[in-house]
Tab-separated table of C-alpha atoms in Angstrom:
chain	number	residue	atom	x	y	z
A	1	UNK	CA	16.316	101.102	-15.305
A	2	UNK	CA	19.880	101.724	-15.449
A	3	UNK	CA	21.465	104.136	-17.425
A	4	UNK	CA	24.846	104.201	-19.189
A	5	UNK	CA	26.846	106.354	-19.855
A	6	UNK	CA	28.092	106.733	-23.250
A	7	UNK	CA	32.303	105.712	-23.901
A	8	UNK	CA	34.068	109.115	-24.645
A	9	UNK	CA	37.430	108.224	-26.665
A	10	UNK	CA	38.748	110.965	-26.262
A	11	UNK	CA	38.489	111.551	-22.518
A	12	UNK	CA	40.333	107.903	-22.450
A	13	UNK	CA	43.341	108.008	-24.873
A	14	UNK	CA	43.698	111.713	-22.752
A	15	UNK	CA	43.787	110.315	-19.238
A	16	UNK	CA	45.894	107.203	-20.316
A	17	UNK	CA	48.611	110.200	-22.084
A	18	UNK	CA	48.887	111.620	-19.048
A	19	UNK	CA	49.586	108.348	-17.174
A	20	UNK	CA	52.469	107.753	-20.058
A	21	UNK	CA	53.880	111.191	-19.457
A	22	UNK	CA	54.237	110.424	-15.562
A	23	UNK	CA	55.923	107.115	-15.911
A	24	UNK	CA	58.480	108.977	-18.629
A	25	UNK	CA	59.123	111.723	-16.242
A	26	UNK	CA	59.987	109.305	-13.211
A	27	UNK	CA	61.315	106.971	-15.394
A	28	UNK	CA	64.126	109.830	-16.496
A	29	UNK	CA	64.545	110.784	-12.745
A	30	UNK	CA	65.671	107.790	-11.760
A	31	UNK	CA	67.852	107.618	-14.896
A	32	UNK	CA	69.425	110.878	-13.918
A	33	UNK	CA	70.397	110.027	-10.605
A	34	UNK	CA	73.133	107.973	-12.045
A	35	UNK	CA	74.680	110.821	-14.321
A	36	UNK	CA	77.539	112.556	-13.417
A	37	UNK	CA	76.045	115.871	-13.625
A	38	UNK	CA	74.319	115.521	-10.092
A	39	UNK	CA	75.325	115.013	-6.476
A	40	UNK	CA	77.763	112.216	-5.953
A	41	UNK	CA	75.897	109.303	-3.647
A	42	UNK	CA	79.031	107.624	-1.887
A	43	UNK	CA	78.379	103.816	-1.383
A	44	UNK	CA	78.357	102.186	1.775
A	45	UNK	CA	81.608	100.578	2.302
A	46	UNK	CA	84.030	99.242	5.748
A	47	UNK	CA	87.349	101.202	4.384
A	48	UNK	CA	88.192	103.832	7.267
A	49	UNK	CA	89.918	107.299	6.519
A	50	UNK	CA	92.695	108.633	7.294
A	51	UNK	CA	93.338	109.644	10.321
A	52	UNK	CA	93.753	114.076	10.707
A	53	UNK	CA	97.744	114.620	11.079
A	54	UNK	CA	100.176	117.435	12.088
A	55	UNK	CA	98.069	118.741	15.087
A	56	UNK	CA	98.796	121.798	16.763
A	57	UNK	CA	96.882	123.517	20.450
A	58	UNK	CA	96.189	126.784	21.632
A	59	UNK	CA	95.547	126.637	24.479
A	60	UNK	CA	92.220	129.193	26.160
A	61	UNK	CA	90.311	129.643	29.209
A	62	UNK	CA	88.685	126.123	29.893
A	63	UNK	CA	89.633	124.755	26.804
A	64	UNK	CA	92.049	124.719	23.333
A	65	UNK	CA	91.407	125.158	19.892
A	66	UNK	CA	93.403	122.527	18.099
A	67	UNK	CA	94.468	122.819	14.459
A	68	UNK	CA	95.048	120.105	12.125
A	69	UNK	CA	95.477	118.585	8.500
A	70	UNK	CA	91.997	117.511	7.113
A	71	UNK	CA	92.878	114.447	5.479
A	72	UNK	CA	91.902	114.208	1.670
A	73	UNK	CA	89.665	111.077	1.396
A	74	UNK	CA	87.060	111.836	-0.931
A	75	UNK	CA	83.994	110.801	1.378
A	76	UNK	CA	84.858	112.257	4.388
A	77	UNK	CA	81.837	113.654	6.441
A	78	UNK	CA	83.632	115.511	9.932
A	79	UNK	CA	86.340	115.384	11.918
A	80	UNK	CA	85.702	114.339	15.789
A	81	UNK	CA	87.295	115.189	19.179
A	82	UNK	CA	86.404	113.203	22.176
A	83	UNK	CA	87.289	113.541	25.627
A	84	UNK	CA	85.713	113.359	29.525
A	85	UNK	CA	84.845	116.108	31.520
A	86	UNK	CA	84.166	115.622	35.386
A	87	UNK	CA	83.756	111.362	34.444
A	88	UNK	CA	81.147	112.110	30.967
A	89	UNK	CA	81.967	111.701	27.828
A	90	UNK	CA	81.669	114.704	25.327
A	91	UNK	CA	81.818	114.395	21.889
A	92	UNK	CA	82.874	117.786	19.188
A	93	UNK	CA	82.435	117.862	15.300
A	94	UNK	CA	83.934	119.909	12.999
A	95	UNK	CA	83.229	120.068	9.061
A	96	UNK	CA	85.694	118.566	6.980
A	97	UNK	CA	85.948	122.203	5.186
A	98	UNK	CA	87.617	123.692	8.560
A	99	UNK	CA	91.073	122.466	9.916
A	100	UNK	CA	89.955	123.270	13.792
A	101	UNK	CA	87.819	122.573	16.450
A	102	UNK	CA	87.516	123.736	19.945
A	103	UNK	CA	86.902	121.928	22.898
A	104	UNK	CA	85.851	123.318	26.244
A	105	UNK	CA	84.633	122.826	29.472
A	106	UNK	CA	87.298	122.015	31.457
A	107	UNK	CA	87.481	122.936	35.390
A	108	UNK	CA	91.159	123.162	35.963
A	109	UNK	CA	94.352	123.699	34.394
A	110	UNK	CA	95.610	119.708	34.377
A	111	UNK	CA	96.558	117.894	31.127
A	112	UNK	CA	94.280	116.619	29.236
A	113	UNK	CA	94.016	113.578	26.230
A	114	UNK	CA	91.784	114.403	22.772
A	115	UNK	CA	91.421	111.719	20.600
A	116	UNK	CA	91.221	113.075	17.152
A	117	UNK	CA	89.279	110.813	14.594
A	118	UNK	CA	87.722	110.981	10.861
A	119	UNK	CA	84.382	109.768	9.980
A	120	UNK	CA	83.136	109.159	6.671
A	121	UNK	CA	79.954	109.017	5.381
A	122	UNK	CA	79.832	105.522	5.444
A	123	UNK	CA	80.704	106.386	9.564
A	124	UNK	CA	83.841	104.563	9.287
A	125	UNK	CA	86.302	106.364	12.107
A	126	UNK	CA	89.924	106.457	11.833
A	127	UNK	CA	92.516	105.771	14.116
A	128	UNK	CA	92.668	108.130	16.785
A	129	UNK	CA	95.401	110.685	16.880
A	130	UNK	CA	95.821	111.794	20.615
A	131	UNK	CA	96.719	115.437	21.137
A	132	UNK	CA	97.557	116.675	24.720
A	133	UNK	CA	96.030	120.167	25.974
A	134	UNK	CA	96.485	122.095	29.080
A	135	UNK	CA	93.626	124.157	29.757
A	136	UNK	CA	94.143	127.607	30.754
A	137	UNK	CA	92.672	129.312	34.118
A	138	UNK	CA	89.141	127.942	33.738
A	139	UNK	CA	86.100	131.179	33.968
A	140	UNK	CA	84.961	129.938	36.627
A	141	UNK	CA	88.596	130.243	38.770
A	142	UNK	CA	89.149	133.548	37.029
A	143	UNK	CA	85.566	135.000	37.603
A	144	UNK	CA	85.547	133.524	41.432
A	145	UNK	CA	89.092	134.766	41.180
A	146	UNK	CA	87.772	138.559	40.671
A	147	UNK	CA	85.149	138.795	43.067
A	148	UNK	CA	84.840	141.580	45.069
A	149	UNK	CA	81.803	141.852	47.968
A	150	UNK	CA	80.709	144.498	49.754
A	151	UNK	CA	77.587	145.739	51.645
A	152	UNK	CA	74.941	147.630	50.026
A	153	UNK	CA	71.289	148.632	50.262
A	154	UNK	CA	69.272	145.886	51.413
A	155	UNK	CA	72.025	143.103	51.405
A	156	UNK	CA	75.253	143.195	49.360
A	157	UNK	CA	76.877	144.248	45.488
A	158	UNK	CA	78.909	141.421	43.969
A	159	UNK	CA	81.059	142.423	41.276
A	160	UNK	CA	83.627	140.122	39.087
A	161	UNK	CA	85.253	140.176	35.365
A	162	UNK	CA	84.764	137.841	33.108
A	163	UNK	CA	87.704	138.557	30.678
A	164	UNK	CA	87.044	135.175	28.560
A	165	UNK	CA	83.213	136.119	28.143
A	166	UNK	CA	81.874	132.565	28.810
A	167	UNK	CA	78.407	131.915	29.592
A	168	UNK	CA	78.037	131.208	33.407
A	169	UNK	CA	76.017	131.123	36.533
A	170	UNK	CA	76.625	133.552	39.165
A	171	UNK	CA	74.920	131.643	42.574
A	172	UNK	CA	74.292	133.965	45.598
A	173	UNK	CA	73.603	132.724	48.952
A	174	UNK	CA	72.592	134.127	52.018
A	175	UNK	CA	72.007	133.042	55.873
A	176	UNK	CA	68.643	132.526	57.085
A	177	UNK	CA	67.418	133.094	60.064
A	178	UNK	CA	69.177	130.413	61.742
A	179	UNK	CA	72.329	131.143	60.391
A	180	UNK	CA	72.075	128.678	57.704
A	181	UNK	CA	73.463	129.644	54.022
A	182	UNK	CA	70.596	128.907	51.336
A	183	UNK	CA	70.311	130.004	47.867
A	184	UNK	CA	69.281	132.789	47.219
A	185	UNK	CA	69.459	134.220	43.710
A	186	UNK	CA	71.312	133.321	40.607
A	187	UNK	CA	72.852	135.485	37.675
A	188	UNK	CA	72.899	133.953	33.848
A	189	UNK	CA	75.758	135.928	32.302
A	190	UNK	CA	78.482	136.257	29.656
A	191	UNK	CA	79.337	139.876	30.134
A	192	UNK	CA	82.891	141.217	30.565
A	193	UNK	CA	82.448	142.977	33.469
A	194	UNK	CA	79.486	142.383	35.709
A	195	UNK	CA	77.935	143.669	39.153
A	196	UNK	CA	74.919	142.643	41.126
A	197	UNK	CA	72.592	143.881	44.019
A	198	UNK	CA	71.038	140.959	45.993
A	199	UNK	CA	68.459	142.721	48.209
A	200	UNK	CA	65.848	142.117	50.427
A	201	UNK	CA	67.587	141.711	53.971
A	202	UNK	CA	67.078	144.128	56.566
A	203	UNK	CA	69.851	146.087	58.211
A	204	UNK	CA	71.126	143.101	60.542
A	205	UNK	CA	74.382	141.293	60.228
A	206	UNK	CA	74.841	138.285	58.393
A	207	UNK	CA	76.598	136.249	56.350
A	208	UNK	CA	76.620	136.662	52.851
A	209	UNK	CA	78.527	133.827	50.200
A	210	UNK	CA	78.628	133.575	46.336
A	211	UNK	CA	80.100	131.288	43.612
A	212	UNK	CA	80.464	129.909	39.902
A	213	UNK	CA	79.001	127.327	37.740
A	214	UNK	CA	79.203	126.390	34.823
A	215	UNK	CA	77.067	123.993	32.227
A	216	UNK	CA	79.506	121.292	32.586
A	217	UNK	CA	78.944	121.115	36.503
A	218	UNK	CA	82.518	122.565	37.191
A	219	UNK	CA	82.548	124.988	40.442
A	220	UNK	CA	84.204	127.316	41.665
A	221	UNK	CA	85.525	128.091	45.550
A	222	UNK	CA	82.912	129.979	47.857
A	223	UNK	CA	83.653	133.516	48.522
A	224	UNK	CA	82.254	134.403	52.459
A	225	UNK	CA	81.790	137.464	54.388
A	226	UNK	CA	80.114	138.995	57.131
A	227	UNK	CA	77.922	142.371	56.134
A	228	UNK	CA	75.434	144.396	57.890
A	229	UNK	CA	73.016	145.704	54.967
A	230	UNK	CA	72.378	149.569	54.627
A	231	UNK	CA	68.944	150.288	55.177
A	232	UNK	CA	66.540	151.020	52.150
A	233	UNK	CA	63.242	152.482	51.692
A	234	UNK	CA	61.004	153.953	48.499
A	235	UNK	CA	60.948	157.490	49.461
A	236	UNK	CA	57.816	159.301	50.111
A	237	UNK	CA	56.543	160.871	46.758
A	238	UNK	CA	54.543	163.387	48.885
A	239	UNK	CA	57.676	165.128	49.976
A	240	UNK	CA	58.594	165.702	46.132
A	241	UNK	CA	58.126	169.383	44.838
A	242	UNK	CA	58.824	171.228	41.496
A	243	UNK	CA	61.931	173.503	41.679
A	244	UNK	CA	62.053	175.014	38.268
A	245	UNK	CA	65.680	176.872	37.294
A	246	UNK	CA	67.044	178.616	34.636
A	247	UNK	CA	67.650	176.138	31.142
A	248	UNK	CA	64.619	173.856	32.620
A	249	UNK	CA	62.403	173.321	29.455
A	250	UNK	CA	58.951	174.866	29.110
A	251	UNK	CA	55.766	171.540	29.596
A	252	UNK	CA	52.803	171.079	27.759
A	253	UNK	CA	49.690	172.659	29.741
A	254	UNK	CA	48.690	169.990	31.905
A	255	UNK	CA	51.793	167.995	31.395
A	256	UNK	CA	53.725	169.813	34.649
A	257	UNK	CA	56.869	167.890	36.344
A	258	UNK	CA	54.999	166.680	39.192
A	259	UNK	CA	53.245	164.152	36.988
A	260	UNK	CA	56.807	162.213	37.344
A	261	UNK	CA	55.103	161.085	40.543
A	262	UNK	CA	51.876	161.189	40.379
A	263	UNK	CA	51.328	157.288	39.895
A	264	UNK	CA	49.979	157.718	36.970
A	265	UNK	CA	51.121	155.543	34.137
A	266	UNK	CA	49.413	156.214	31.449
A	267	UNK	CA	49.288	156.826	27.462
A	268	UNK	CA	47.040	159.713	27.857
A	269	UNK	CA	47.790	161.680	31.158
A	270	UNK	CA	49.775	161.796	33.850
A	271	UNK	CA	53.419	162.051	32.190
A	272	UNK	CA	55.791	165.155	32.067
A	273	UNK	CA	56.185	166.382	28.311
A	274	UNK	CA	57.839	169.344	27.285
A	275	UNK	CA	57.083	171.682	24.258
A	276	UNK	CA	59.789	173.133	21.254
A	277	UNK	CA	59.788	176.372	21.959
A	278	UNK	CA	63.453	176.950	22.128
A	279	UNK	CA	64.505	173.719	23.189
A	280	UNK	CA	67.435	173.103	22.783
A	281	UNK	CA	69.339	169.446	23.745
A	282	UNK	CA	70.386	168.804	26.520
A	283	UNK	CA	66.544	169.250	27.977
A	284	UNK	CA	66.254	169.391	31.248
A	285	UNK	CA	63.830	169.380	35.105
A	286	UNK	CA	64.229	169.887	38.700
A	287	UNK	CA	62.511	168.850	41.659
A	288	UNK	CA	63.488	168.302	45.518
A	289	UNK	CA	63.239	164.897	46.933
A	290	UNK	CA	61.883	166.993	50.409
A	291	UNK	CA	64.952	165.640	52.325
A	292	UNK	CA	68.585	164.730	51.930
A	293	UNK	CA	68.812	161.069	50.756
A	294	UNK	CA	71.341	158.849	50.607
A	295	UNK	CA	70.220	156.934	47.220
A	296	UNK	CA	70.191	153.841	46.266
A	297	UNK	CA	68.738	153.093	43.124
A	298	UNK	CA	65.635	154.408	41.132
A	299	UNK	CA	63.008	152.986	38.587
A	300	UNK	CA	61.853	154.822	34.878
A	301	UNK	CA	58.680	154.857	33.150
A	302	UNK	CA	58.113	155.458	29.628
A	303	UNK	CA	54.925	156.850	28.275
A	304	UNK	CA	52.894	153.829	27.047
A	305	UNK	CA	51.654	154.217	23.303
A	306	UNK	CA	55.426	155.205	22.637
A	307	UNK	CA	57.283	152.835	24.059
A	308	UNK	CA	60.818	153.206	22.300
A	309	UNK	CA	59.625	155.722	20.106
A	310	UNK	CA	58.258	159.134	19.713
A	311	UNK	CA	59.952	161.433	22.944
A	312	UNK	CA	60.617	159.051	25.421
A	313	UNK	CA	63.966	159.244	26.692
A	314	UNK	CA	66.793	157.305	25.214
A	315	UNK	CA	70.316	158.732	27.206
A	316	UNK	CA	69.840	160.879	30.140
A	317	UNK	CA	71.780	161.917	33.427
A	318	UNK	CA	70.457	162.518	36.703
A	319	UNK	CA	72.565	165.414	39.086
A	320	UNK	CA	72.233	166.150	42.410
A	321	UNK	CA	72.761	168.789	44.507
A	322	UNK	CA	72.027	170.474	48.504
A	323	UNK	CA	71.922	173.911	46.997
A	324	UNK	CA	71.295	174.748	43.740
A	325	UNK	CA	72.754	178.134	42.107
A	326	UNK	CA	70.365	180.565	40.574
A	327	UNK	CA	72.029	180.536	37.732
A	328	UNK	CA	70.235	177.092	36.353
A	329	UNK	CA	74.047	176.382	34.897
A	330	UNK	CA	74.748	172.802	35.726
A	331	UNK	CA	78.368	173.603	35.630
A	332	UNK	CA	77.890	176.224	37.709
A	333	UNK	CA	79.354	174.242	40.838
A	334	UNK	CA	76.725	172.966	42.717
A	335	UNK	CA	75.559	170.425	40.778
A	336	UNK	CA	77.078	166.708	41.010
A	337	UNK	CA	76.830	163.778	38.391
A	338	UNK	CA	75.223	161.432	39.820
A	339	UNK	CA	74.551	158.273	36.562
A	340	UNK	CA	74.479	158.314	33.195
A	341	UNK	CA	71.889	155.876	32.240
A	342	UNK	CA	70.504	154.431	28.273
A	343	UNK	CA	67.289	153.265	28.028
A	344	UNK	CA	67.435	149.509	27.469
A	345	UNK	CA	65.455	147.808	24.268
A	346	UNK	CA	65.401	144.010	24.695
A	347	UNK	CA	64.858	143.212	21.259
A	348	UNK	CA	67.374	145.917	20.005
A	349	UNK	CA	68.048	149.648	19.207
A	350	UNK	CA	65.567	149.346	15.996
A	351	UNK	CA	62.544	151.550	16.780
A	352	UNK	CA	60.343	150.434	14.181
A	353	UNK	CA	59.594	147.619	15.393
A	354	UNK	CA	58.572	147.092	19.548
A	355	UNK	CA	57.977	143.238	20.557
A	356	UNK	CA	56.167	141.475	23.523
A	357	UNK	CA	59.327	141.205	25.232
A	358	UNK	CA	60.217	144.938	25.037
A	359	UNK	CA	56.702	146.088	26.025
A	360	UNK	CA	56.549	143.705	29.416
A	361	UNK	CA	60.198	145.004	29.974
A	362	UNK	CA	59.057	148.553	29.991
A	363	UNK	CA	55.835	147.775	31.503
A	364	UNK	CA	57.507	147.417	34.756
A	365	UNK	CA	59.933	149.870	34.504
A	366	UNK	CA	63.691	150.320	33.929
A	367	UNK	CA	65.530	150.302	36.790
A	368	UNK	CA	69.107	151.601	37.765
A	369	UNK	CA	71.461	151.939	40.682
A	370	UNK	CA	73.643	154.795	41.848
A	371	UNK	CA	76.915	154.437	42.929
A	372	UNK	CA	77.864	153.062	46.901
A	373	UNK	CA	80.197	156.372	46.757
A	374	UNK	CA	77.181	158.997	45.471
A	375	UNK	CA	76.928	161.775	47.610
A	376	UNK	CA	73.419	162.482	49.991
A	377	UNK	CA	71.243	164.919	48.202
A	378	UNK	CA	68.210	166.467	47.869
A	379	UNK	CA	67.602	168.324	44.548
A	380	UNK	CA	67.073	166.100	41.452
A	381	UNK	CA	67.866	167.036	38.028
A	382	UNK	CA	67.046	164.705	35.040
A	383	UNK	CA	69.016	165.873	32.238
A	384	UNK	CA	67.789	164.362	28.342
A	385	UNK	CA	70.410	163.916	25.735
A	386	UNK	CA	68.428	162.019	23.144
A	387	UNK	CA	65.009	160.599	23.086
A	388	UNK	CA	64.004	157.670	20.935
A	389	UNK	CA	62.874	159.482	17.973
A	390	UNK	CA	65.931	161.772	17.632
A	391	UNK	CA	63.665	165.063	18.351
A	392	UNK	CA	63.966	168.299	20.784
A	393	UNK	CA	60.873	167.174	23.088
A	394	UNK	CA	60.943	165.148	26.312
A	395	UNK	CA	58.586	162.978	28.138
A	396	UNK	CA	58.380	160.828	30.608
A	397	UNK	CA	55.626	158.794	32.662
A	398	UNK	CA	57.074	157.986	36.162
A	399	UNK	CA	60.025	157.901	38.305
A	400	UNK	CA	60.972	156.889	41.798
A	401	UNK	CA	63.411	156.505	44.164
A	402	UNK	CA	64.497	154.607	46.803
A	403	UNK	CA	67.750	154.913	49.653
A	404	UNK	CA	68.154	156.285	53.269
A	405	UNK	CA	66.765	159.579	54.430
A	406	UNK	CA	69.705	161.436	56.066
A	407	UNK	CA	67.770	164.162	57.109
């Protein structure tokens, strides 16, 4: 048989007070949203704005930043620039709290015609008031404009300036074995000043080209020239030695200099690490290459577990010299500065904190070149300035080196 359960009273008037209580509360919301206390909701309506007045241009490098009276409609949402660039139509906002915007883009130096407008929030758009720029030297003129190529290990350098600091693309190109110019690499960069090594060519002529581009499609002339590449090779490790001088700081047993060559990258062996017994900054090592090299560039391995902490090195220098005094005294004479090199933390100088991205970065090494004008040598001298913990110790898991043996 069925059963029934028995009417509670008070579970009913209960649940039907709470339904009461909801409808109140909405009920009062949607009262509210007509009180002058909260946000203004502007009505739909077909009345355009005012157009922005009194416009004035400065002129920059691809572009202008144009200045202008906001006008004072009381539902305004932005004011809009638009304008073509190479036969596509761009479109800029700015807030109607700012009086400027800037447009860019532009590949040349010609006049160009910006329509100002208003939009409201009912996207009415005023009347256009048309402003006339004249770009300035576009980045990619002025960076093509700087170029400077010249042969180098393995292929060629490329350096330019990029005074305006715009983002663009740096395209090298190379010949093939036909004699055909193909693409060969490309730079992403916004830097002031910039340089790069393309590499990979052996020491035969050929012709070498580069140019710009930006992310409107504008280009730039192509710089040409003929180079023969200098030759390039990873020097033998087995020809390293240990050539300890005065001021070179006492190691860790087991920790010796030659483990900067061992090929041994590891947390836990393998890595050069000096001790504090009277260290003082800068701390320093020798060691002979085993024949006079013309360098080229060289690679840097931090001691896993630590990356961008604990004694890794942070600022260094690496001197050279044929003949090293007795004296251990870099300024002694026979010593030459060869770089002065940071250690490079994708994510940031912080050192609390070490991301994927820095890890895979130092994973594979930091690499640096030496200058085209660096004398041959054949004693190395890595000089530590500050590690990444701000102590007196050193360490470090790997180097090597790569250029043309001399003899």
């Amino acid at each position: 048989m069925k059963k029934f359960k028995p009417f509670n009273i008070f579970s009913f008037f209960s649940r039907k007070m709470k339904e009461t209580m909801i409808i109140i509360v909405v009920f009062a919301i949607l009262v509210g949203c007509d009180s002058e206390d909260t946000l203004k909701q502007f009505p739909l309506d077909n009345d355009a704005p005012s157009a922005p007045s009194n416009a004035t241009v400065e002129n920059t490098s691809g572009g202008a930043i144009i200045t202008y009276n906001v006008p004072e409609d009381e539902d305004l949402l932005y004011v809009k620039a638009t304008y073509e660039i190479n036969g596509g139509g761009r479109v800029t906002k700015s807030s109607p709290y700012k009086n400027t915007l800037e447009v860019d883009g532009f590949g040349d130096t010609k006049e160009y015609k910006i329509e100002l407008r208003s939009v409201d929030r009912s996207q009415n758009e005023s009347e256009p008031l048309i402003v006339s720029i004249h770009p300035l030297t576009p980045p990619t003129i002025q960076i093509y404009n700087s170029f400077e190529m010249q042969a180098s290990f393995g292929g060629i350098k490329l350096t330019w300036n990029n005074e305006a600091k715009k983002d663009v693309i740096i395209c090298l190109v190379a010949a093939d074995s036909t004699g055909t110019l193909v693409d060969e690499d490309q730079v992403y960069t916004s830097a002031k000043d910039g340089s790069y090594a393309l590499r990979g060519f052996d020491n035969t002529q050929r012709e070498f080209a580069a140019y710009v581009r930006d992310r409107w499609d504008n280009y730039s002339d192509t710089l040409k020239g003929i180079f023969t590449p200098w030759f390039e090779e990873e020097l033998d490790k087995e020809n390293f030695e240990e050539y300890t001088l005065p001021y070179d700081a006492e190691v860790l047993s087991g920790c010796d200099v030659s483990n900067i060559w061992d090929d041994v990258i590891s947390g836990n062996s393998g890595f050069w690490h000096t001790t504090t017994a009277g260290t003082e900054l800068p701390i320093m090592c020798t060691f002979s290459l085993g024949h006079k090299t013309k360098l080229s560039r060289y690679k840097i391995w931090q001691r896993p577990l630590f990356y961008y902490t604990h004694n890794n090195p942070k600022v260094w220098e690496l001197w050279g010299s044929n003949a090293p005094g007795s004296s251990g005294a870099l300024d002694d004479g026979t010593w030459t500065k060869l770089v002065s090199n940071n250690s490079y933390k994708p994510s940031g100088e912080d050192n609390t904190t070490v991301t994927n991205e820095d890890s895979e970065y130092a994973d594979n090494g930091e690499e640096f070149e030496f200058p085209l004008d660096a004398p041959a040598i054949k004693y190395i001298r890595f000089v530590m300035y500050e590690n990444w913990s701000g102590g007196n110790i050193a360490e470090v898991a790997e180097m090597r080196f790569w250029g043309e043996i001399i003899e």
